[in-house]
Coordinates of C-alpha atoms in Angstrom, one line a residue:
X231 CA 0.0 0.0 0.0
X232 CA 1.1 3.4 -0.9
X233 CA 1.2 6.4 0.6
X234 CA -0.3 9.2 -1.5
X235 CA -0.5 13.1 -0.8
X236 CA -2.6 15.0 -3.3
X237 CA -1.9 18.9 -3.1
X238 CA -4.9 21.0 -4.3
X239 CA -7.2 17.0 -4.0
X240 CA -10.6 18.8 -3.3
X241 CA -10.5 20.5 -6.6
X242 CA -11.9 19.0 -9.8
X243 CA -9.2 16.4 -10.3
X244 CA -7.7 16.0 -7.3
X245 CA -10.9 14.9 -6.2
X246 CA -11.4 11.8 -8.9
X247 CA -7.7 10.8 -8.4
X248 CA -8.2 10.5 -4.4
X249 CA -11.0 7.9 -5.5
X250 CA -9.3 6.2 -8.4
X251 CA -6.2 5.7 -6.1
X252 CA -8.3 4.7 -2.7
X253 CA -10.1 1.9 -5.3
X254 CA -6.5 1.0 -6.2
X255 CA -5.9 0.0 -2.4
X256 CA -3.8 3.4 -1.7
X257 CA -3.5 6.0 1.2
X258 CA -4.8 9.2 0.1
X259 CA -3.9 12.5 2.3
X260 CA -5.3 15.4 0.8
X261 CA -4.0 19.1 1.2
X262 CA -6.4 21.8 0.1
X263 CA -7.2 25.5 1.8
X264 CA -10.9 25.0 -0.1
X265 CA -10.2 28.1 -1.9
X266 CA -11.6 27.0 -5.5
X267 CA -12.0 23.0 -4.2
X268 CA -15.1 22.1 -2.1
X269 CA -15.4 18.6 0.7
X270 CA -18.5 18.2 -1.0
X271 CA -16.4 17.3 -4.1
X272 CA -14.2 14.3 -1.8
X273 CA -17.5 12.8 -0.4
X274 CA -17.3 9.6 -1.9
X275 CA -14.2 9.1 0.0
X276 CA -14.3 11.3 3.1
X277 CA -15.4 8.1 5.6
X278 CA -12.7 6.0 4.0
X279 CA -10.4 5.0 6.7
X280 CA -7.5 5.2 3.9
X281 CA -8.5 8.4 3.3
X282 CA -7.3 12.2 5.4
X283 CA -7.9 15.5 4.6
X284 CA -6.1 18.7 5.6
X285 CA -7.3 21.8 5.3
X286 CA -4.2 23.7 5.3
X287 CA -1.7 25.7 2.3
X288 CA 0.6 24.7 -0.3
X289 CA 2.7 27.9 1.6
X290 CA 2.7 26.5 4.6
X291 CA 6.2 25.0 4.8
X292 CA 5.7 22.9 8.3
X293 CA 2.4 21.4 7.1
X294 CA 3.7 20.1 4.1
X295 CA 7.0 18.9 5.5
X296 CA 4.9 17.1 8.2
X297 CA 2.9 15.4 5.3
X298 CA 5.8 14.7 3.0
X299 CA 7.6 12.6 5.9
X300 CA 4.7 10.1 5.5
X301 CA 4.5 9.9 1.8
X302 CA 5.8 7.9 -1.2
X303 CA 4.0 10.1 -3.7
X304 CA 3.3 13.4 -4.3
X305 CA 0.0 14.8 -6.5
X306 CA 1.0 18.4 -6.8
X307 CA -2.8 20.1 -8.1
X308 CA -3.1 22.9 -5.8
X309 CA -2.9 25.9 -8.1
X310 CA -4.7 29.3 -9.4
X311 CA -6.5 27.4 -12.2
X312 CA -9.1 29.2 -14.4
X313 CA -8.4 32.5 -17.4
X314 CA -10.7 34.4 -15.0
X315 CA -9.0 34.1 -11.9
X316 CA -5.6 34.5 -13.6
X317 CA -7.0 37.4 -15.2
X318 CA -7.8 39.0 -12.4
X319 CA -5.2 38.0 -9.8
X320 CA -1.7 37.5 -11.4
X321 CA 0.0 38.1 -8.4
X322 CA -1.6 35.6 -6.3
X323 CA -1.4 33.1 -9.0
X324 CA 2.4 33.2 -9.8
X325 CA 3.1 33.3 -5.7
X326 CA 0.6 30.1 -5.8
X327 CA 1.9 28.2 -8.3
X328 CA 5.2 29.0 -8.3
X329 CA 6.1 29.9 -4.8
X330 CA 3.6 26.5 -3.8
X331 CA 5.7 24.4 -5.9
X332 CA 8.9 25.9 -4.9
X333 CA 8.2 24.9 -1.2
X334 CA 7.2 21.7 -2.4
X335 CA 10.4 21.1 -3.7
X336 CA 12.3 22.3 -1.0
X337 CA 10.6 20.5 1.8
X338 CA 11.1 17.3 -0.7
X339 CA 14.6 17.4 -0.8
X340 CA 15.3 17.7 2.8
X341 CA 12.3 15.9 4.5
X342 CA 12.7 12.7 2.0
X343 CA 16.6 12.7 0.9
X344 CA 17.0 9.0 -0.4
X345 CA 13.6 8.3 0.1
X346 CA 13.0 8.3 -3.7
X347 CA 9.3 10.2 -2.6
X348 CA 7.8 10.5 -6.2
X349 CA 6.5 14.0 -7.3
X350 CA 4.1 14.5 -10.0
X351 CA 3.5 17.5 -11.2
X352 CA 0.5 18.9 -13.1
X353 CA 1.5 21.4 -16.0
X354 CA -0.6 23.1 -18.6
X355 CA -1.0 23.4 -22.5
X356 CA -0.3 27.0 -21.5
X357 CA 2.9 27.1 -21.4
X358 CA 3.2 26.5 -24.8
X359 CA 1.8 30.5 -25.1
X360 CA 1.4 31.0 -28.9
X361 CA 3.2 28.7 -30.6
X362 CA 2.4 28.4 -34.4
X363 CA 2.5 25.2 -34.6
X364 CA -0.6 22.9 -35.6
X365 CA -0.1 20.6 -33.3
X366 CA 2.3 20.7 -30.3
X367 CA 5.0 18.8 -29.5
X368 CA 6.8 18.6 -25.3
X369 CA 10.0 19.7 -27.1
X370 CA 8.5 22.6 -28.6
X371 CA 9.5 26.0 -28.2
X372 CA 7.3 28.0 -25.9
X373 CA 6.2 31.4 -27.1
X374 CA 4.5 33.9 -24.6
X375 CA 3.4 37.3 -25.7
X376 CA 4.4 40.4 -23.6
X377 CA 4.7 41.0 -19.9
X378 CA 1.9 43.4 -20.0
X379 CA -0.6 41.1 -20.9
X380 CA -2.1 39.6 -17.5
X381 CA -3.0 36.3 -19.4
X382 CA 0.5 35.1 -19.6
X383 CA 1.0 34.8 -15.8
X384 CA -0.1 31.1 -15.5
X385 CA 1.5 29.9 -18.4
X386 CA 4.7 31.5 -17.3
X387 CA 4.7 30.2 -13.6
X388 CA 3.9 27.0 -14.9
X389 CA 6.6 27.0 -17.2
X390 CA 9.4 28.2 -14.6
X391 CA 7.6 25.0 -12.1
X392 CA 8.6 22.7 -14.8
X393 CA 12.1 24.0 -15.0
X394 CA 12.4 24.1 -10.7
X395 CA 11.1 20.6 -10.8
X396 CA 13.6 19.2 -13.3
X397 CA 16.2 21.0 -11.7
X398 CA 15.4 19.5 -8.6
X399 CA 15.6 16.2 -10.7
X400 CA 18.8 17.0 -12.5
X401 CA 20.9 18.5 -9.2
X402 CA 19.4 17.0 -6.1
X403 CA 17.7 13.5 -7.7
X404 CA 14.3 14.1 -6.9
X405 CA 12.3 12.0 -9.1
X406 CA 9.5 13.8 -10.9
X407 CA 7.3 13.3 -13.5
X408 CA 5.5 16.7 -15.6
X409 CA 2.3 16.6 -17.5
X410 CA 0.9 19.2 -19.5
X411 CA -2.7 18.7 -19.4
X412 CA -5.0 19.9 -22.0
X413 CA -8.7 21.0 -21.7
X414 CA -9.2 18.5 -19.0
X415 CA -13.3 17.9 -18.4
X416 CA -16.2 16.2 -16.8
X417 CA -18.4 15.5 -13.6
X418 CA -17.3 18.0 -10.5
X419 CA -16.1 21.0 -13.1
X420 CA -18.0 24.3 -13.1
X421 CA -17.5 27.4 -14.8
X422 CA -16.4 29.3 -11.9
X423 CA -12.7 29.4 -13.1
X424 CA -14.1 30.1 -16.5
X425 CA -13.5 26.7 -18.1
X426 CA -15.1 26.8 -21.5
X427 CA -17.4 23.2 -21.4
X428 CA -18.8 24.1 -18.2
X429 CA -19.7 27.7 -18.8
X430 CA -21.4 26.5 -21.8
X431 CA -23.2 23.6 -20.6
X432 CA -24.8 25.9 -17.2
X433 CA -25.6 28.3 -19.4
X434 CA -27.7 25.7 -21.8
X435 CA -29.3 24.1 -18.8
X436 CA -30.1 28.3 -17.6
X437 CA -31.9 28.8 -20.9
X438 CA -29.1 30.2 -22.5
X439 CA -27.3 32.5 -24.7
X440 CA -24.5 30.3 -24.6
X441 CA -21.8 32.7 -24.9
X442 CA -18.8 32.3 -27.5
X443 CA -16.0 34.1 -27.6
X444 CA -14.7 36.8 -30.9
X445 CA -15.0 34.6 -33.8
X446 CA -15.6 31.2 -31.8
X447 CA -13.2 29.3 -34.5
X448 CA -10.5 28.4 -31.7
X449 CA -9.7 25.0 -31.6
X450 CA -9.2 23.0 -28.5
X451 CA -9.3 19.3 -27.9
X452 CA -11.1 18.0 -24.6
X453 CA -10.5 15.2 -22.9
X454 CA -11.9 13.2 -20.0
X455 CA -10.9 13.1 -16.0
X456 CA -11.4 9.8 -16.3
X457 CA -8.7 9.4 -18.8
X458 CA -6.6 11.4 -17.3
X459 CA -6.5 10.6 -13.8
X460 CA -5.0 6.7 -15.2
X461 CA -2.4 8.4 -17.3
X462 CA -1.5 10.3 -14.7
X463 CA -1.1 7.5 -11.9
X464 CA 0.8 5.2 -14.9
X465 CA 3.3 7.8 -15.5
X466 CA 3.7 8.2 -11.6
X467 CA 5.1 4.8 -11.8
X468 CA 6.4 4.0 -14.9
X469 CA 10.7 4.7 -14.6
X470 CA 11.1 5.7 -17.8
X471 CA 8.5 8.6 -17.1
X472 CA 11.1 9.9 -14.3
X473 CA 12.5 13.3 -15.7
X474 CA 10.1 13.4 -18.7
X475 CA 7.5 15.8 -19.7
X476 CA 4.2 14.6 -21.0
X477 CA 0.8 15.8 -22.8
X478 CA -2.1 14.3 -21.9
X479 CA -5.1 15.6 -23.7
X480 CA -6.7 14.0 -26.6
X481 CA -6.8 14.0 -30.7
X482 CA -10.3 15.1 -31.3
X483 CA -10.3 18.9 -32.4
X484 CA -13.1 20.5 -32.1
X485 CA -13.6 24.5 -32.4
X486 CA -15.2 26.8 -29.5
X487 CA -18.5 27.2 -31.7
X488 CA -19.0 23.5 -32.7
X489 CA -18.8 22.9 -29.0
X490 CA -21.4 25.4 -28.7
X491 CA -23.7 24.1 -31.0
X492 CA -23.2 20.2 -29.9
X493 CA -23.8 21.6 -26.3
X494 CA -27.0 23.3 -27.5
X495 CA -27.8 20.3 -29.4
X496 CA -28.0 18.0 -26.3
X497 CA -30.0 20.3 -24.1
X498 CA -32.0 22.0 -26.2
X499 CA -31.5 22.7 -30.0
X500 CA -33.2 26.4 -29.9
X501 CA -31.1 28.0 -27.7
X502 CA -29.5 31.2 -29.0
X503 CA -25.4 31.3 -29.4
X504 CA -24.5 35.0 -28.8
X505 CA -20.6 36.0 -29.7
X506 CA -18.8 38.1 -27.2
X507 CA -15.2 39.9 -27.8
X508 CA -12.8 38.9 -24.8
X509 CA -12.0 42.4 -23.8
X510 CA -15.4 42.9 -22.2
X511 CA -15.1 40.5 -19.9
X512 CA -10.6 40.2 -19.7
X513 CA -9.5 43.8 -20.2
X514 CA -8.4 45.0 -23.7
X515 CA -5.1 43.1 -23.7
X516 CA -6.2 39.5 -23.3
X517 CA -4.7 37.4 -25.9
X518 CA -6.3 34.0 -26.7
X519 CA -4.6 31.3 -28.4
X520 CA -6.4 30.3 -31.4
X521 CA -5.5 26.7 -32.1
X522 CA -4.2 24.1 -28.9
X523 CA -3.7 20.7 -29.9
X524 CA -1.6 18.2 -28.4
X525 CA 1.1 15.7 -29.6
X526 CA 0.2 12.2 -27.8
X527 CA 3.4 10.3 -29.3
X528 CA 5.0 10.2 -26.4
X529 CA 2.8 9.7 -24.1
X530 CA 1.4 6.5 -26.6
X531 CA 5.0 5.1 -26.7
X532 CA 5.2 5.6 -22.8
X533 CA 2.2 4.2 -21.3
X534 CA 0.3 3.1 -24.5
X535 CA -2.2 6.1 -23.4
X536 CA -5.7 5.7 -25.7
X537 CA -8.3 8.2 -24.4
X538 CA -12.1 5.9 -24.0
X539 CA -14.2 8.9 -24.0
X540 CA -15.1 10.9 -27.2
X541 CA -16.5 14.4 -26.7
X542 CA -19.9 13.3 -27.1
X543 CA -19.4 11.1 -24.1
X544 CA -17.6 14.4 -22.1
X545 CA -20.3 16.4 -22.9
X546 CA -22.9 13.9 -21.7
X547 CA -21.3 13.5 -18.2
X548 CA -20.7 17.2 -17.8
X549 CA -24.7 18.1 -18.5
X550 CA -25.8 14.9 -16.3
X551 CA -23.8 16.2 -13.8
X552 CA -24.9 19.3 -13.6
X553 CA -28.3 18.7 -13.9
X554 CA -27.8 16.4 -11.3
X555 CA -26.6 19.3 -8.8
X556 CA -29.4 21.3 -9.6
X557 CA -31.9 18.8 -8.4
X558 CA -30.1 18.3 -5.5
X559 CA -30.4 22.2 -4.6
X560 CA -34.3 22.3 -5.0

């Protein structure tokens, strides 16, 4: 039996992979200040005697090198997620992320020296900025626009954790693992953080407009939790995975409009689309990439990764879910 810490495990994610890894036998110990994650989101689990949670910070340096002394791996989630919340906070989300994973690291290296305590660490398709390229590949250059364009500040701290983590790997042996997660989706996400799918689907089961942004011809590809939370787990403990960097997303491309209509189309076909320019809800300097699709090569060759859900199926289980929490509040 493992011992697992999940940073950030009441969020969306964290909160699936603190179930898939209590049905794989684990110990789960879960770190969140419930400042964008929710206990209602771990209650499948909360009365599992394998399971702990902690309300506490990522910051907090004695918490987490209390927890880190009983662990054999580390789920570092807890981050400023979400363009609306970056948007609007960029210093609190580089001292999150960056600062968070920095202690992280830190406390690793001298709470679990020749331990070999496992770090995973969740990175984004964002820090790829604007690269021009149709389809992205881990070795790719990453492009950001300029520093005074608040959007940039999560792809940038997320880029400067990957290269703190790997130097951590490189100089002090720490094994760790990076994924860059694309347009992750399903049960448990809202549109709070201003993820696309979500916004969309609360707005369809609200009567609508769905709102899409300038032209709505962005292209994205979505993929499941439930795919993802596996991939992430298998590359956890594969050894070749140690000191690699990995996308996980899917290759079904679909543009922000489509997935408007096919949201509309499930729920109900007459509701109106309405386009919206970014600057009136992100300030007049909000750039948007306008094509995000990941290279899965690696990933493939690695863990022979083959996402089961479509995003017919993702779209499904986000409006069932949601529908479902809005019976439960009447």
């Amino acid at each position: 039996m493992l011992r697992c810490l999940i940073t950030g495990g009441a969020g969306f994610i964290g909160s699936h992979l603190a179930e898939e890894l209590i049905a794989q036998g684990e110990q789960v110990t879960v770190i969140d200040d419930l400042s964008s994650g929710c206990l209602q989101n771990l209650a499948v689990v909360g009365d599992h005697p394998r399971f702990r949670f902690v309300q506490g910070s990522i910051l907090d340096r004695n918490v987490i090198a209390e927890l880190l002394a009983e662990a054999d791996e580390v789920y570092h989630l807890a981050a400023v997620v979400g363009v609306g919340q970056v948007a609007q906070s960029a210093i609190q989300t580089i001292k999150t992320n960056l600062h968070g994973t920095l202690v992280l690291l830190e406390e690793l290296a001298r709470v679990a020296p020749g331990r070999q305590v496992r770090l995973l660490l969740p990175s984004s398709s964002e820090v790829y900025g604007n690269n021009p390229r149709p389809q992205w590949e881990e070795d790719d250059c990453l492009v950001f626009g300029p520093t005074t364009s608040r959007r940039w500040s999560y792809g940038l701290a997320k880029a400067l954790d990957e290269v703190l983590a790997l130097a951590y790997w490189r100089e002090k042996g720490l094994p760790v693992v990076t994924v860059r997660l694309f347009n992750v989706s399903g049960p448990r996400q809202t549109g709070q953080q201003g993820m696309v799918l979500p916004r969309l689907v609360e707005a369809a089961l609200g009567g609508g407009p769905l709102i899409v942004h300038d032209d709505g011809r962005q292209v994205r590809c979505f993929v499941h939790v439930a795919d993802v939370v596996p991939a992430m787990i298998a590359l956890m403990r594969n050894r070749r995975a140690i000191g690699g960097v990995f996308n996980i997303g899917s290759d079904e491309p679909v543009t922000i409009l489509e997935l408007a209509q096919r949201v509309a189309a499930m729920v109900d076909p007459g509701l109106k689309i309405e386009f919206r320019q970014f600057a009136a809800e992100y300030g007049s300097n909000f750039e948007d990439c306008r094509r995000r699709v990941p290279d899965l090569g690696r990933l493939r060759q690695t863990i022979g990764f083959a996402p089961r859900h479509k995003l017919q199926d993702i779209i499904r289980d986000v409006i069932a879910w949601h529908r479902g929490q809005s019976s439960a509040q009447r």
